[in-house]
Short mmCIF file of C-alpha atoms in Angstrom, two decimals:
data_model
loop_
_atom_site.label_atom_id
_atom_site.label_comp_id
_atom_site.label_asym_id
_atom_site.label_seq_id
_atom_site.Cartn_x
_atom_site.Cartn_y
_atom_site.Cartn_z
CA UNK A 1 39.17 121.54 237.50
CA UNK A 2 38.85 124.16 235.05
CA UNK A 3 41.98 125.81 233.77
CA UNK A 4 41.32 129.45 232.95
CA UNK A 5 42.70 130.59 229.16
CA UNK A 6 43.56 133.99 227.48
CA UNK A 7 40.76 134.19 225.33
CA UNK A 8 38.02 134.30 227.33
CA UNK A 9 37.86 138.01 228.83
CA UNK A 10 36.86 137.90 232.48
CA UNK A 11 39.14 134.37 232.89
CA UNK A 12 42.45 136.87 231.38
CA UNK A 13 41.45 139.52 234.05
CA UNK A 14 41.80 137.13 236.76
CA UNK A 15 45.35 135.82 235.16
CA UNK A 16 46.88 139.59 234.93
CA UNK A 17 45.68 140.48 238.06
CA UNK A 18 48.19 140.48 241.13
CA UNK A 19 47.75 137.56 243.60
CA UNK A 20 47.38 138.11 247.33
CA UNK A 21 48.89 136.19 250.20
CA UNK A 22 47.50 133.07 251.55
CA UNK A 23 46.02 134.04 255.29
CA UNK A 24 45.01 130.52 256.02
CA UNK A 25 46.64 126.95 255.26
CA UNK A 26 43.66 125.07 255.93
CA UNK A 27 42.20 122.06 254.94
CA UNK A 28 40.27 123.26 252.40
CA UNK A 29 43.44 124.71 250.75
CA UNK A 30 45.34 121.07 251.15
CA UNK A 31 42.38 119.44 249.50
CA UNK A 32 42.64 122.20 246.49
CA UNK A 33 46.01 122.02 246.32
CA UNK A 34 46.03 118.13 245.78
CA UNK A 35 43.30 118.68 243.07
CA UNK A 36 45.39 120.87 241.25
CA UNK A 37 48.60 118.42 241.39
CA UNK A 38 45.40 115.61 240.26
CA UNK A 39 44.25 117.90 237.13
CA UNK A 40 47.50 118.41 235.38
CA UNK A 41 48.80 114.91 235.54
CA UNK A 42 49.69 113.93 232.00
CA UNK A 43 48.98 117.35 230.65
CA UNK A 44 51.35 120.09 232.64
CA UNK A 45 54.46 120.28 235.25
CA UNK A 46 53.12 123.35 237.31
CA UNK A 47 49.40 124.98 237.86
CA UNK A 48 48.93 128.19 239.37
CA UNK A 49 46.38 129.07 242.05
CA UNK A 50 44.89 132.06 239.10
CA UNK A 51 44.90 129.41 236.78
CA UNK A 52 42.11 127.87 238.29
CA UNK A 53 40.47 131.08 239.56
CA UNK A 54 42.19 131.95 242.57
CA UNK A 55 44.58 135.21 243.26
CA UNK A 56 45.92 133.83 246.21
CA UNK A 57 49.77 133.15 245.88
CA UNK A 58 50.28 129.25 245.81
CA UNK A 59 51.34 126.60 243.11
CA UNK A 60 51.99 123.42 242.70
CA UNK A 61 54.88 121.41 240.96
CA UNK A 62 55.13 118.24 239.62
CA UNK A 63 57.72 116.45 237.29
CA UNK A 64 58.40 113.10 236.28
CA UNK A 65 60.37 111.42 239.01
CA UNK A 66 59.21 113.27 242.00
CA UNK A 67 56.87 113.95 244.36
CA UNK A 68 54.61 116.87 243.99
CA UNK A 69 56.00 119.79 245.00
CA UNK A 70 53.14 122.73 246.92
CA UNK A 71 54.33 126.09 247.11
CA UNK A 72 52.66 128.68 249.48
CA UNK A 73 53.77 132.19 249.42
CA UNK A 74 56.68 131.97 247.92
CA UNK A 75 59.60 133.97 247.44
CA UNK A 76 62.58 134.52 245.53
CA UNK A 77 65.44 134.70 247.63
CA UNK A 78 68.17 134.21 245.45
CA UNK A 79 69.07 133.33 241.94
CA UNK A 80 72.36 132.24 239.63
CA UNK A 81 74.10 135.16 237.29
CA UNK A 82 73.83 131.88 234.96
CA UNK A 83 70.80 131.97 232.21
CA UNK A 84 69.18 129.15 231.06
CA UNK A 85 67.04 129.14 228.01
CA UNK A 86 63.41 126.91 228.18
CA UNK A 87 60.98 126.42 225.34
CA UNK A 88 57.90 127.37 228.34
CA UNK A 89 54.48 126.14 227.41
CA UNK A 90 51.40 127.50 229.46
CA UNK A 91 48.17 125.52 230.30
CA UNK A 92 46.77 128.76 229.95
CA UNK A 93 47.37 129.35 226.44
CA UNK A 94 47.35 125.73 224.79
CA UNK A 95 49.40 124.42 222.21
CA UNK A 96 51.98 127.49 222.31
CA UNK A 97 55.39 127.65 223.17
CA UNK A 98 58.27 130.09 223.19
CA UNK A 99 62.09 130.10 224.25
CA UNK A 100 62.49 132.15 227.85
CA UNK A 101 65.58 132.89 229.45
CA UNK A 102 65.67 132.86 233.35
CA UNK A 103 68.04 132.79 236.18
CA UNK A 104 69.44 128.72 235.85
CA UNK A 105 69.58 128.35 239.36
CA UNK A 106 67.14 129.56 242.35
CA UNK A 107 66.70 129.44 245.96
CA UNK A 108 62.90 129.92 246.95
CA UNK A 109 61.18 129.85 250.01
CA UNK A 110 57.60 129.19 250.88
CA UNK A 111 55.18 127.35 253.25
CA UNK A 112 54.45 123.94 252.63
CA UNK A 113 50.72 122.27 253.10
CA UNK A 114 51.47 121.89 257.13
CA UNK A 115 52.06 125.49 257.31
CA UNK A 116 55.31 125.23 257.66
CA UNK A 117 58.38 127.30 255.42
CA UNK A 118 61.34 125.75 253.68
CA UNK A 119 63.72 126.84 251.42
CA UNK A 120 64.93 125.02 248.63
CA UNK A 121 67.63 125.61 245.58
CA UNK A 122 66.22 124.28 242.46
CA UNK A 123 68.25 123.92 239.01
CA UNK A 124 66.96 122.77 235.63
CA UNK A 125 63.44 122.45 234.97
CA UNK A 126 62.37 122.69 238.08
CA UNK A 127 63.62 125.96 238.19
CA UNK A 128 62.08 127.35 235.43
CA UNK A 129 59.35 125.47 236.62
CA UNK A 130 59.13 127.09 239.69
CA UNK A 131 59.39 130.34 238.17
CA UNK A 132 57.24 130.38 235.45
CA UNK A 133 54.47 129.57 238.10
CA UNK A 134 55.21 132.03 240.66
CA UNK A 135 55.05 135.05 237.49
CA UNK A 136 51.18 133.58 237.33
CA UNK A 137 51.39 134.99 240.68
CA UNK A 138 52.65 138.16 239.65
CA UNK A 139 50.09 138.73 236.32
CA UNK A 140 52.76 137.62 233.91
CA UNK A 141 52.71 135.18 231.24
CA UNK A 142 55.80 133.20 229.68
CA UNK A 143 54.26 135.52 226.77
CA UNK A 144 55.52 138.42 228.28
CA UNK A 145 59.18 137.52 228.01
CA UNK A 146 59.13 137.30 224.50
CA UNK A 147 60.14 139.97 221.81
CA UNK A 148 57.06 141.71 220.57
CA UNK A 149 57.22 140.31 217.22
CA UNK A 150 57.04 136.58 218.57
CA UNK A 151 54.84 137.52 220.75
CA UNK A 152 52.23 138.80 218.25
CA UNK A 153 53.39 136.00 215.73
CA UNK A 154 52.47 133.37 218.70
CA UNK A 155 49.53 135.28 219.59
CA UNK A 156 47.88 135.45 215.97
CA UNK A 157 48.58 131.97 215.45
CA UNK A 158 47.06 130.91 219.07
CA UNK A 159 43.62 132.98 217.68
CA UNK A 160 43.49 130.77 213.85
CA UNK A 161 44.16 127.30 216.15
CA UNK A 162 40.44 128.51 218.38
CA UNK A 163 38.93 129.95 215.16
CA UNK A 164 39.79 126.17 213.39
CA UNK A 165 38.72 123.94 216.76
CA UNK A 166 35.07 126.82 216.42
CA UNK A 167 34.83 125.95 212.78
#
């Protein structure tokens, strides 16, 4: 499964773009869904459904310890005044990482692969897990939570690491 990046043009259109619901849990979207948990083993924690082409509103979780976690349209529903800060990586811009702040607590809820909802309060990584994937959903990247400064300074050095793995 290929995992789309911010420097190729058309594959960054499809990240920033603003994913629609899911009409249909379906087989089809089971079998996908497994393939993403599958392709990030050993490399990642969450995947995106944009990240891999899609603008449909889904992720998948999956940390050390537990099961994989599938998220279909989720939402939000509540979150902690409590901040926790995470140095976020991205599959979709490799090797770069940056310190976020985000609510340290969440409740979410969102259909699971039966087509049926749950809620769920998450803490820790997982929460920050949780929503660093559902901003995919949204067109964001961790990226966008950082000053502009660090942001450029992460970006310029992201462009010399393909220019060196080119030469």
């Amino acid at each position: 499964m290929d995992i789309y990046t911010i420097d190729i043009e058309n594959e960054l259109a499809v990240l920033r773009k603003k994913s629609g619901l899911v009409t249909n849990i379906d087989q089809e979207l089971v079998d996908f869904t497994n393939q993403m948990v599958r392709s990030i083993e050993g490399i990642g924690i969450g995947l995106a459904a944009p990240q891999v082409g899609r603008n449909e509103r889904f992720f998948v979780c999956h940390l050390d310890q537990m099961d994989p976690l599938i998220f279909i349209n989720p939402e939000i529903i509540g979150t902690s005044e409590e901040l926790s800060s995470y140095e976020e990586g991205c599959l979709s811009i490799p090797g770069m990482y940056g310190d976020v702040k985000r609510p340290a607590v969440i409740q979410i809820q969102a259909w699971n692969q039966k087509g049926r909802p749950f809620k769920m309060e998450a803490d820790g990584l997982l929460a920050t897990c949780i929503q660093h994937e559902l901003d995919h959903l949204k067109g964001l990247l961790f990226i966008d939570y950082l000053s502009e400064r660090k942001r450029d300074k992460l970006l310029k050095r992201y462009r010399k690491t393909l220019e060196l793995e080119e030469s």
